[in-house]
Coordinates of C-alpha atoms in Angstrom, one line a residue:
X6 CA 277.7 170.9 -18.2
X7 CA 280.0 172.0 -21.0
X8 CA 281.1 174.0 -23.2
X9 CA 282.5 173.4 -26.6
X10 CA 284.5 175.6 -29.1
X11 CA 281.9 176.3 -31.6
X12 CA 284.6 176.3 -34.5
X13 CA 283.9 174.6 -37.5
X14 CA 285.7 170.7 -37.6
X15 CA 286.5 169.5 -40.8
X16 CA 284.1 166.5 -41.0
X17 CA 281.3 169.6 -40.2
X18 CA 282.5 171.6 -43.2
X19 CA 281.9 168.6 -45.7
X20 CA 278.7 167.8 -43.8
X21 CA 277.3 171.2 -44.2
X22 CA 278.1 172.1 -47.7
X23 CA 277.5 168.7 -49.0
X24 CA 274.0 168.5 -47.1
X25 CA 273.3 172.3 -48.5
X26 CA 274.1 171.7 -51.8
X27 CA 271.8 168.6 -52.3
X28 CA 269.4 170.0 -50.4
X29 CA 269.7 173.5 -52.9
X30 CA 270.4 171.2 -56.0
X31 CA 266.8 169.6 -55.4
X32 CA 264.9 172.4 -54.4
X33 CA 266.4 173.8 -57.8
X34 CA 265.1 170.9 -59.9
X35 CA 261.6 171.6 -58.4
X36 CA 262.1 175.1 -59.2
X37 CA 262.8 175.5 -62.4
X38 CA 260.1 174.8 -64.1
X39 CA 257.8 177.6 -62.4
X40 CA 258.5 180.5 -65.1
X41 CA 258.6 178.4 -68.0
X42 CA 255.8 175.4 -67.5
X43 CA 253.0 177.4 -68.5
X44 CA 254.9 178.8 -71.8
X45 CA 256.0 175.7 -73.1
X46 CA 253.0 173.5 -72.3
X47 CA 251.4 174.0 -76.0
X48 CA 253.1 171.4 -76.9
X49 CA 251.7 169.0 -74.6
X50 CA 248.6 167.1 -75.3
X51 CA 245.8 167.5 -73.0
X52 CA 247.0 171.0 -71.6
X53 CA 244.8 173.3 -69.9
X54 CA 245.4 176.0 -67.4
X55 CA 243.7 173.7 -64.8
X56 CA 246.3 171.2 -65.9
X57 CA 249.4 173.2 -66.0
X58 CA 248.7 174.8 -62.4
X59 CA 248.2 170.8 -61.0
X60 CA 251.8 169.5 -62.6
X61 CA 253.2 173.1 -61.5
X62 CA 252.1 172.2 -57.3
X63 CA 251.4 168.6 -57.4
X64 CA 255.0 168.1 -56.2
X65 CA 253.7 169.4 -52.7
X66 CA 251.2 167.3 -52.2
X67 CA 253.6 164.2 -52.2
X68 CA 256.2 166.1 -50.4
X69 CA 253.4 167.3 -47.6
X70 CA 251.8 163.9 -47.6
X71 CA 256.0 161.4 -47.4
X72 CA 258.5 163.8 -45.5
X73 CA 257.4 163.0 -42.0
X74 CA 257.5 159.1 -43.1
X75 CA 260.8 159.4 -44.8
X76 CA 262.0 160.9 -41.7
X77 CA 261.1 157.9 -39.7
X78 CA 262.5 155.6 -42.0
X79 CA 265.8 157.0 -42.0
X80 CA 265.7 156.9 -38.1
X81 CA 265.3 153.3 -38.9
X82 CA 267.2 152.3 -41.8
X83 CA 269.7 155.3 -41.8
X84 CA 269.9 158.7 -43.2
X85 CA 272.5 158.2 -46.2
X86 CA 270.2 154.8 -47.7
X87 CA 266.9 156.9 -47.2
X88 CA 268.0 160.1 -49.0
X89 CA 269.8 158.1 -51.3
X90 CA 266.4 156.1 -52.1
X91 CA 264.4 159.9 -52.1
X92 CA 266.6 161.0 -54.8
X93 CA 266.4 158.2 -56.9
X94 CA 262.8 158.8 -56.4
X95 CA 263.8 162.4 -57.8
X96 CA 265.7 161.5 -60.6
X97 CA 262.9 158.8 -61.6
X98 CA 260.4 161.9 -61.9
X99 CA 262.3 164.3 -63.7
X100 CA 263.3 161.3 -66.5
X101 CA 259.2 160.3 -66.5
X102 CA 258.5 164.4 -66.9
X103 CA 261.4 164.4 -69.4
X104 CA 260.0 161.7 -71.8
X105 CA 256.1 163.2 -71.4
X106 CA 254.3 164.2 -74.2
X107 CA 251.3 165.0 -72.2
X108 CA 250.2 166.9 -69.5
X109 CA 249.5 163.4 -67.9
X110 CA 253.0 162.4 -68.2
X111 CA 254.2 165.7 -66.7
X112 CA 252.2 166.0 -63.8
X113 CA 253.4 162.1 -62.9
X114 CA 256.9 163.0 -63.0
X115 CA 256.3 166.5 -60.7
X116 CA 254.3 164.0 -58.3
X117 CA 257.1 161.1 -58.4
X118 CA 259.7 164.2 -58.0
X119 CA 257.9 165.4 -54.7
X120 CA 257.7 162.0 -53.5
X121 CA 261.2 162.0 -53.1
X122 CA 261.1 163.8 -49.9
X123 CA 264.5 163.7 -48.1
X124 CA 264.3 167.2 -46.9
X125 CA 263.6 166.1 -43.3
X126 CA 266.2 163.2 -43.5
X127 CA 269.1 165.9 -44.8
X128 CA 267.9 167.9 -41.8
X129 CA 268.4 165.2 -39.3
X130 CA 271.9 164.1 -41.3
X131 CA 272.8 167.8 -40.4
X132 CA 272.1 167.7 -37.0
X133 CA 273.8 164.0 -36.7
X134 CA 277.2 165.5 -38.4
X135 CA 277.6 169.0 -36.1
X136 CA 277.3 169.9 -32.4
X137 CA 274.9 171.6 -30.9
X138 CA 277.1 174.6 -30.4
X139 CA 277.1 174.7 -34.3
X140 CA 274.1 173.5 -35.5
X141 CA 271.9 176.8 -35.5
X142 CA 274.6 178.1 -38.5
X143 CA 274.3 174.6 -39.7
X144 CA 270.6 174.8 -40.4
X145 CA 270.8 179.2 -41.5
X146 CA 272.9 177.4 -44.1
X147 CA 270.5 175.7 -45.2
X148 CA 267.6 178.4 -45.3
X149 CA 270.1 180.4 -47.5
X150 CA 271.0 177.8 -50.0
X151 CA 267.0 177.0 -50.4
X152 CA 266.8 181.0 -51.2
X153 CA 269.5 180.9 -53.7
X154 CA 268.3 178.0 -55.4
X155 CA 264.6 179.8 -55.9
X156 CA 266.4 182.8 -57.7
X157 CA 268.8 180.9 -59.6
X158 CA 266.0 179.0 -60.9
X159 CA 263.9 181.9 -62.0
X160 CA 266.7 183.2 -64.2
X161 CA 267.9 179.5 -65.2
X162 CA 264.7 177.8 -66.2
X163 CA 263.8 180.0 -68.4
X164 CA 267.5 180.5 -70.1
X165 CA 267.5 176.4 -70.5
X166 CA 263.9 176.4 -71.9
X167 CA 264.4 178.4 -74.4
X168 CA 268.0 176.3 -75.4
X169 CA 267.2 172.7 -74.9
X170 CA 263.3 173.2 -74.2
X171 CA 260.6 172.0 -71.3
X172 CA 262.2 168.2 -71.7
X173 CA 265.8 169.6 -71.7
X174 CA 264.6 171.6 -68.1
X175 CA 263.9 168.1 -66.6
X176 CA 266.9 166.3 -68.3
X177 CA 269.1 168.6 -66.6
X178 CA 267.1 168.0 -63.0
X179 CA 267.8 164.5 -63.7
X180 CA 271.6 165.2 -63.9
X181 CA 271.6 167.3 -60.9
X182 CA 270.1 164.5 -59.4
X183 CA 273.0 162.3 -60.0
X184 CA 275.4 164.7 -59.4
X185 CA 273.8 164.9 -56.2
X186 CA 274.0 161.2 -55.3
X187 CA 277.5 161.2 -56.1
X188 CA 278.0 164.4 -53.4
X189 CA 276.2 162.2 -51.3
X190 CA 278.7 159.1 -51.4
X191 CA 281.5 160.3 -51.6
X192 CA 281.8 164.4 -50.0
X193 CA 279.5 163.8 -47.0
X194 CA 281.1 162.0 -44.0
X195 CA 279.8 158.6 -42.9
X196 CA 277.1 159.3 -41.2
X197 CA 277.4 158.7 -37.0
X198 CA 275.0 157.0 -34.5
X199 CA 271.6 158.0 -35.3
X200 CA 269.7 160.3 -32.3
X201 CA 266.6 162.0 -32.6
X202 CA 267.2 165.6 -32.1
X203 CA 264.5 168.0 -30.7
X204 CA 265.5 170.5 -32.5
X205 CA 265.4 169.6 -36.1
X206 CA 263.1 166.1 -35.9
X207 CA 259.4 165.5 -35.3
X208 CA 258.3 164.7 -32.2
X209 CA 254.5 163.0 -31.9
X210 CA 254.0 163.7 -28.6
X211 CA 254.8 167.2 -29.0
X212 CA 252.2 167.8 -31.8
X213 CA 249.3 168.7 -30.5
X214 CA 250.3 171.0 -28.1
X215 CA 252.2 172.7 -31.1
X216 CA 249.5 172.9 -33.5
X217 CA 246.9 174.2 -31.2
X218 CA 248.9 177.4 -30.5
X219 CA 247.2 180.1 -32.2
X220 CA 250.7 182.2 -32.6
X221 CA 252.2 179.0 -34.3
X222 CA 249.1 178.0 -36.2
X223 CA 249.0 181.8 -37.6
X224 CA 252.9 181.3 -38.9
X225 CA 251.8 178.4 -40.1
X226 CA 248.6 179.7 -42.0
X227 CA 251.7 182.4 -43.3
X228 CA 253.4 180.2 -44.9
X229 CA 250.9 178.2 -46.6
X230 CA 249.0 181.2 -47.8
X231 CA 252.9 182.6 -49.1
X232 CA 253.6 179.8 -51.4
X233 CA 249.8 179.6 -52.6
X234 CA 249.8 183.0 -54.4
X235 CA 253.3 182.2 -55.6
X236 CA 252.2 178.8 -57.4
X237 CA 249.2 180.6 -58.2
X238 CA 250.4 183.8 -60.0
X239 CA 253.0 181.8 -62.0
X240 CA 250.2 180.5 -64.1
X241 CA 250.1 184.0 -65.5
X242 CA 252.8 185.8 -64.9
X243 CA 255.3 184.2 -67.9
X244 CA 252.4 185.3 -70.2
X245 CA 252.2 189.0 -68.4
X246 CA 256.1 189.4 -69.5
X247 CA 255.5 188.2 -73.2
X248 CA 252.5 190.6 -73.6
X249 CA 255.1 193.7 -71.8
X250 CA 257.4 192.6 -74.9
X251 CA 259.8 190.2 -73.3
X252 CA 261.1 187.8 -75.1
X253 CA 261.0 184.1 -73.8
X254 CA 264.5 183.9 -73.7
X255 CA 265.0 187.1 -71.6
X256 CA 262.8 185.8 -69.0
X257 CA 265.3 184.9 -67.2
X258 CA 266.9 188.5 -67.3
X259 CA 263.8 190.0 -66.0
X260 CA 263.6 188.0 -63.3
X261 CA 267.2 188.8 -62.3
X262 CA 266.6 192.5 -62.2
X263 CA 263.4 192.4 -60.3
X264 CA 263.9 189.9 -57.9
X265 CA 267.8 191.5 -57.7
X266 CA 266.4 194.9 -56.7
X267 CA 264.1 193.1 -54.3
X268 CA 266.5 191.0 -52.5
X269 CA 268.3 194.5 -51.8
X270 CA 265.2 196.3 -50.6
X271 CA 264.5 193.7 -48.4
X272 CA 267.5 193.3 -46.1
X273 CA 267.4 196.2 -44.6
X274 CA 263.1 195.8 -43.6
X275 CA 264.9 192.4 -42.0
X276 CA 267.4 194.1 -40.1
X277 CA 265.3 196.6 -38.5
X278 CA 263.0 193.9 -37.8
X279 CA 265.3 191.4 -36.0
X280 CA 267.5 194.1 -34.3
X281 CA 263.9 196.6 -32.7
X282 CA 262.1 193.5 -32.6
X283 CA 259.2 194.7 -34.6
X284 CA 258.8 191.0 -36.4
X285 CA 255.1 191.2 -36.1
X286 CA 255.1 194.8 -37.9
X287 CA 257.1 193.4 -40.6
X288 CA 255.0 190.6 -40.9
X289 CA 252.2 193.0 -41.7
X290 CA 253.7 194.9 -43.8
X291 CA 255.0 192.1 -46.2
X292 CA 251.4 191.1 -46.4
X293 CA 250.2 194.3 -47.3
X294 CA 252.6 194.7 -50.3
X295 CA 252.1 191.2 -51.6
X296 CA 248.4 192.0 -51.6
X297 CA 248.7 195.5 -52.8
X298 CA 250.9 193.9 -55.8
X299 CA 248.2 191.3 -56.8
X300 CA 245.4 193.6 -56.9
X301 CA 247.7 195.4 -59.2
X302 CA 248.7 192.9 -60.9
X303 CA 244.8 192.5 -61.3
X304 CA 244.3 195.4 -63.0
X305 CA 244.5 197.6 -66.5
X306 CA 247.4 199.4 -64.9
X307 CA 250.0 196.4 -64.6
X308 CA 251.3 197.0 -68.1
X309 CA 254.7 198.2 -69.8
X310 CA 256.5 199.3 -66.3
X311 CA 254.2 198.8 -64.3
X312 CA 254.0 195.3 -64.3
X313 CA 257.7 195.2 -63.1
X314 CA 257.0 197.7 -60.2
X315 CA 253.9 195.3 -59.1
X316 CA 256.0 192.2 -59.4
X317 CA 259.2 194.5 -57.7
X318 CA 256.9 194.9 -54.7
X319 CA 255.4 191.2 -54.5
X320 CA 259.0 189.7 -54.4
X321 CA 260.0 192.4 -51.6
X322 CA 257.3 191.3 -49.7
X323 CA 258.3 187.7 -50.6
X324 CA 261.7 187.2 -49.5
X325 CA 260.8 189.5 -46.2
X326 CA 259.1 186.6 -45.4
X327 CA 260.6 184.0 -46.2
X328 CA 263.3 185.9 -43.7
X329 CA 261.6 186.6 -41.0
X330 CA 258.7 183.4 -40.9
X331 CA 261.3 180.9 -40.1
X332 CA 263.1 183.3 -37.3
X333 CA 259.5 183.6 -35.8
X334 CA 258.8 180.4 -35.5
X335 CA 262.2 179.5 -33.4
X336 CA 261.1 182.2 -31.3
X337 CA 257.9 181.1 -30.9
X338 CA 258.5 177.2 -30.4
X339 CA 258.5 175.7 -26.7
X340 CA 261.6 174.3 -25.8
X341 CA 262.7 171.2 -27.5
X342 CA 259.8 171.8 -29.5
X343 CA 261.3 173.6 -32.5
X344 CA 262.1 170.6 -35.0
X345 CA 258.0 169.8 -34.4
X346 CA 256.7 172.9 -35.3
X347 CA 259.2 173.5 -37.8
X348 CA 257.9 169.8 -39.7
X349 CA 254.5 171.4 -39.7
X350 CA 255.3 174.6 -40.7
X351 CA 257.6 172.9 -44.0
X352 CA 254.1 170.7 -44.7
X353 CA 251.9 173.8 -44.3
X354 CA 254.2 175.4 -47.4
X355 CA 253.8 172.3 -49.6
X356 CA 250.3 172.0 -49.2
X357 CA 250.2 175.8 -50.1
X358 CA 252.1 175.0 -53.0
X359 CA 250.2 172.3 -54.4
X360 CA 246.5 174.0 -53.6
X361 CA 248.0 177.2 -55.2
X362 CA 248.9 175.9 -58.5
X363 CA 245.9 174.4 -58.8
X364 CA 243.5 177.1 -57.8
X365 CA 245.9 179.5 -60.0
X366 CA 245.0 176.9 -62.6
X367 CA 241.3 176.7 -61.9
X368 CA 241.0 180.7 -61.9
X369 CA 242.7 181.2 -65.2
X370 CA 240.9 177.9 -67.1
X371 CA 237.4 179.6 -65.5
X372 CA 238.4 183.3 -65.5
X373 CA 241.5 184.3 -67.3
X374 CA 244.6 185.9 -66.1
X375 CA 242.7 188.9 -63.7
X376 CA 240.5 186.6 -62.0
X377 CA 244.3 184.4 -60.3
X378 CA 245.3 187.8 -59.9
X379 CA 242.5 189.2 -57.7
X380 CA 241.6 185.8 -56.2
X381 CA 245.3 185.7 -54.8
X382 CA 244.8 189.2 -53.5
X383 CA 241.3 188.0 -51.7
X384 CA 243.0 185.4 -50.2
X385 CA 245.4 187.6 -49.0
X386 CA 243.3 190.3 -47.4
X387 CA 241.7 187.2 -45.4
X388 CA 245.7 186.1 -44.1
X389 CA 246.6 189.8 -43.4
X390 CA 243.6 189.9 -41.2
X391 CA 244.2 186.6 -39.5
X392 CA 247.7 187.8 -38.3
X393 CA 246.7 191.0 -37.7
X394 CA 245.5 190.3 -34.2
X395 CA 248.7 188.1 -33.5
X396 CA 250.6 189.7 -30.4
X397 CA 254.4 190.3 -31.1
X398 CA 256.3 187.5 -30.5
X399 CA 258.6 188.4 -27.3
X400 CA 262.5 188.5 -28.0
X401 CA 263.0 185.0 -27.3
X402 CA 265.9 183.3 -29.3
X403 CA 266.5 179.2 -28.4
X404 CA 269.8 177.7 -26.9
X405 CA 270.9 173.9 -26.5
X406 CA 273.3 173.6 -23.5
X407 CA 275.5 170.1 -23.7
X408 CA 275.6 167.9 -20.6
X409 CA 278.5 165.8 -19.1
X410 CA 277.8 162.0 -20.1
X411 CA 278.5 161.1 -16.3
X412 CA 275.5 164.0 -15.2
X413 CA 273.3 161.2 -13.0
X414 CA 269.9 161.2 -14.2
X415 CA 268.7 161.8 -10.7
X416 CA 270.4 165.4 -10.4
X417 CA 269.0 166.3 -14.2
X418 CA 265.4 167.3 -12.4
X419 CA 267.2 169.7 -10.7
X420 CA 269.1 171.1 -12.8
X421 CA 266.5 172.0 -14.8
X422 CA 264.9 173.8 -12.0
X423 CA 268.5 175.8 -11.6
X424 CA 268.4 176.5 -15.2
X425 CA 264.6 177.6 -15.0
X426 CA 265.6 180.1 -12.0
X427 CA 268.2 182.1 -14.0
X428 CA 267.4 185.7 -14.7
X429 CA 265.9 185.5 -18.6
X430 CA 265.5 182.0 -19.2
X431 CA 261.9 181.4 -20.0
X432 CA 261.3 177.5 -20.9
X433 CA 263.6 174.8 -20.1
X434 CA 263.6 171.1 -21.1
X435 CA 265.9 168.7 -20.5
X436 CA 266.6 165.3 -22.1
X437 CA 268.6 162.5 -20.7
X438 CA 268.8 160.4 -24.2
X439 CA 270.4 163.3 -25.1
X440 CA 272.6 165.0 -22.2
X441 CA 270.9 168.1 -24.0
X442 CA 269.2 171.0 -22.2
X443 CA 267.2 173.1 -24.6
X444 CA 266.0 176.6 -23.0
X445 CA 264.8 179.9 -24.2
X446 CA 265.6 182.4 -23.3
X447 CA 265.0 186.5 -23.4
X448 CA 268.3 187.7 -24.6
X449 CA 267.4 191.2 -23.2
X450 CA 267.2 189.6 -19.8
X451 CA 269.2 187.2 -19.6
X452 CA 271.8 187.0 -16.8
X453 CA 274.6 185.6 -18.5
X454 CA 277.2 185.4 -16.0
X455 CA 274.7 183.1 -13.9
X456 CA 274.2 181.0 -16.7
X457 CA 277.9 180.5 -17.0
X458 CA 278.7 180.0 -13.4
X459 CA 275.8 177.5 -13.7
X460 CA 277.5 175.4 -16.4
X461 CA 280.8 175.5 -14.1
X462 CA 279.3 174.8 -11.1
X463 CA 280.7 171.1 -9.8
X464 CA 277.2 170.3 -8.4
X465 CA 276.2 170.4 -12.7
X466 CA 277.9 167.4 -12.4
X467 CA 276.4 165.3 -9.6
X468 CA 276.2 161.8 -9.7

């Protein structure tokens, strides 16, 4: 075995920020139209809230039902031509949503924009352009450019709505888009031989076993239910700010200061979760404050500053979890198992997104603005007592060990069972194709020095 300075090389800089920024540049385009689509949908024939809550998720339902195909087509035809193609897809939808005058025409565009989904393809780009020794930053990267995009979009949808209106929102997705294409080309590096990588790519014969355990499964039910109330609330929630006297074009303002304040309140809940290992704790108590919020939310008393402190405590319990979900399921996923439970936890979250705008839409068309309020906090009392009977998830944390390219395939059996035998190390798979060795392991108990003199030892390298 070996070991490899985990210092950036050039070629992984480009590939990381390049990769990040399309990958944050698209998920902004999605975005952007969340506090302002239910505002500026007056002027679209055919609207209804049932309408507006469809075009607001339907982009999930054609992102949940083409990333996993996408991602086997760039294994086939490579990754640069298939995201290439996804965001042409992309910039097809937001031109068709930027030339609707109806409902109709909006909701095609949203669905043509989700069908552009390349977010598994970037993933396994990113893992073709880094080593192993580098790819877990790689992929944080990632993670925190999707949660910058979300708060830049709240505060810039609303500010470009209100200068070039809803069309304008989608003309400048379209641009991005291009932009993007051009990053593509010309910033990323060629891309390198193509290998399926356990740890970022869907693996069919690892997806039953994933999906039928009930700690995964519950993460996965998280998720969903997490970006269901969010679709679902955003309905309402522009309308809620006009009636506490905010002015369309401060949205954006608001947004900043609440979801500022919340980003601030939550890093510290994060720490103490990651660093005592009370993830499952944390868990709960997001889920309680986004359910506290709603019923607020739901109620006489969500007025003037109220409606800030409700929406203060919903984004807290928000970003918390869109912290610590993703850490959780790492932990969680057997080894060389992570990039399969990680493609159904991403569907789980679009399908949430698409069935809650259009529940949102259905409550508010049928029940007006309360009833998506309280029907989001139902839903969630039923998710905090799914997970409430969850056990902690144990203080695992995942590692990819790289093997020699001369390691005999006969001695690979055994060196997993060396590996399994170190103080610590809880799963191990090994995978000629490959020379990778992914293990977790319990860094609390984890004999380190063995594992090292394991990687050194001469008979690592038997032929």
């Amino acid at each position: 075995m070996r070991k490899v300075s985990a210092l950036l090389l050039g070629s992984e800089r480009r590939a990381i920020s390049g990769l990040a920024g399309l990958y944050a540049t698209r998920m902004l385009g999605l975005f952007m139209v969340l506090p302002v689509l239910a505002l500026y949908a007056d002027n679209l024939a055919g609207a209804t809230p049932l309408l507006i809550g469809v075009a607001l998720g339907i982009y999930g339902l054609t992102q949940a039902v083409l990333q996993i195909p996408f991602g086997v087509l760039s294994d086939r035809l490579g990754r640069k031509k298939v995201i290439a193609i996804g965001l042409l897809i992309f910039l097809l939808g937001s031109v068709v949503a930027a030339l609707a005058d109806s409902i109709a025409g909006v909701i095609a565009g949203r669905a043509l924009q989700g069908s552009g989904a390349v977010a598994a393809a970037i993933m396994a780009l990113l893992a073709d352009q880094t080593r192993e020794q580098v790819r877990t930053a790689a992929m944080a990267t990632i993670g925190i450019s999707i949660g910058v995009s979300f708060a830049v979009a709240m505060v810039l949808g609303p500010w470009l709505a209100a200068w070039v209106g809803l069309s304008g929102v989608f003309w400048v997705t379209a641009v991005l888009a291009l932009c993007s294409l051009v990053v593509l080309w010309k910033w990323v590096p060629a891309a390198p031989r193509r290998v399926r990588h356990r740890d970022v790519s869907m693996d069919r014969k690892q997806f039953k076993s994933v999906i039928r355990r009930p700690d995964l499964w519950r993460l996965d039910l998280s998720i969903f239910a997490l970006h269901l109330v969010l679709m679902a609330i955003f309905v309402v929630v522009p309308f809620r700010l006009l009636e506490a006297g905010v002015a369309i074009e401060h949205h954006g303002l608001a947004y900043l200061g609440v979801m500022g304040v919340a980003f601030v309140a939550m890093v510290p809940l994060v720490i103490v979760a990651e660093k005592t290992y009370r993830m499952k704790a944390m868990c709960l108590l997001a889920i309680t404050a986004i359910m506290l919020s709603l019923f607020g939310l739901g109620t006489p008393a969500s007025s003037g500053l109220w409606l800030f402190a409700w929406l203060l405590i919903f984004f807290t319990g928000f970003n918390l979890l869109e912290a610590t979900l993703p850490s959780m399921i790492s932990k969680l996923a057997p080894a060389g198992a992570k990039g399969t439970a990680m493609g159904v936890y991403s569907t789980s979250q679009f399908l949430g997104a698409f069935l809650g705008g259009t529940l949102g839409g259905a409550l508010a068309h049928y029940g007006g603005q309360e009833a998506v309020f309280i029907g989001s906090a139902l839903l969630s009392l039923g998710w905090l007592v799914a997970m409430w009977k969850m056990p902690p998830p144990p203080p695992l944390s995942s590692e990819v060990i790289a093997l020699d390219d001369d390691t005999h395939d006969a001695a690979l059996d055994a060196l997993m069972l060396r590996l399994a035998d170190v103080a610590g190390v809880e799963d191990v798979m090994v995978v000629p194709e490959e020379r990778l060795a992914y293990l977790k392991v319990n860094r609390k108990q984890l004999d380190q020095d063995a594992l090292s003199r394991l990687m050194a030892s001469p008979s690592s390298k038997e032929k």
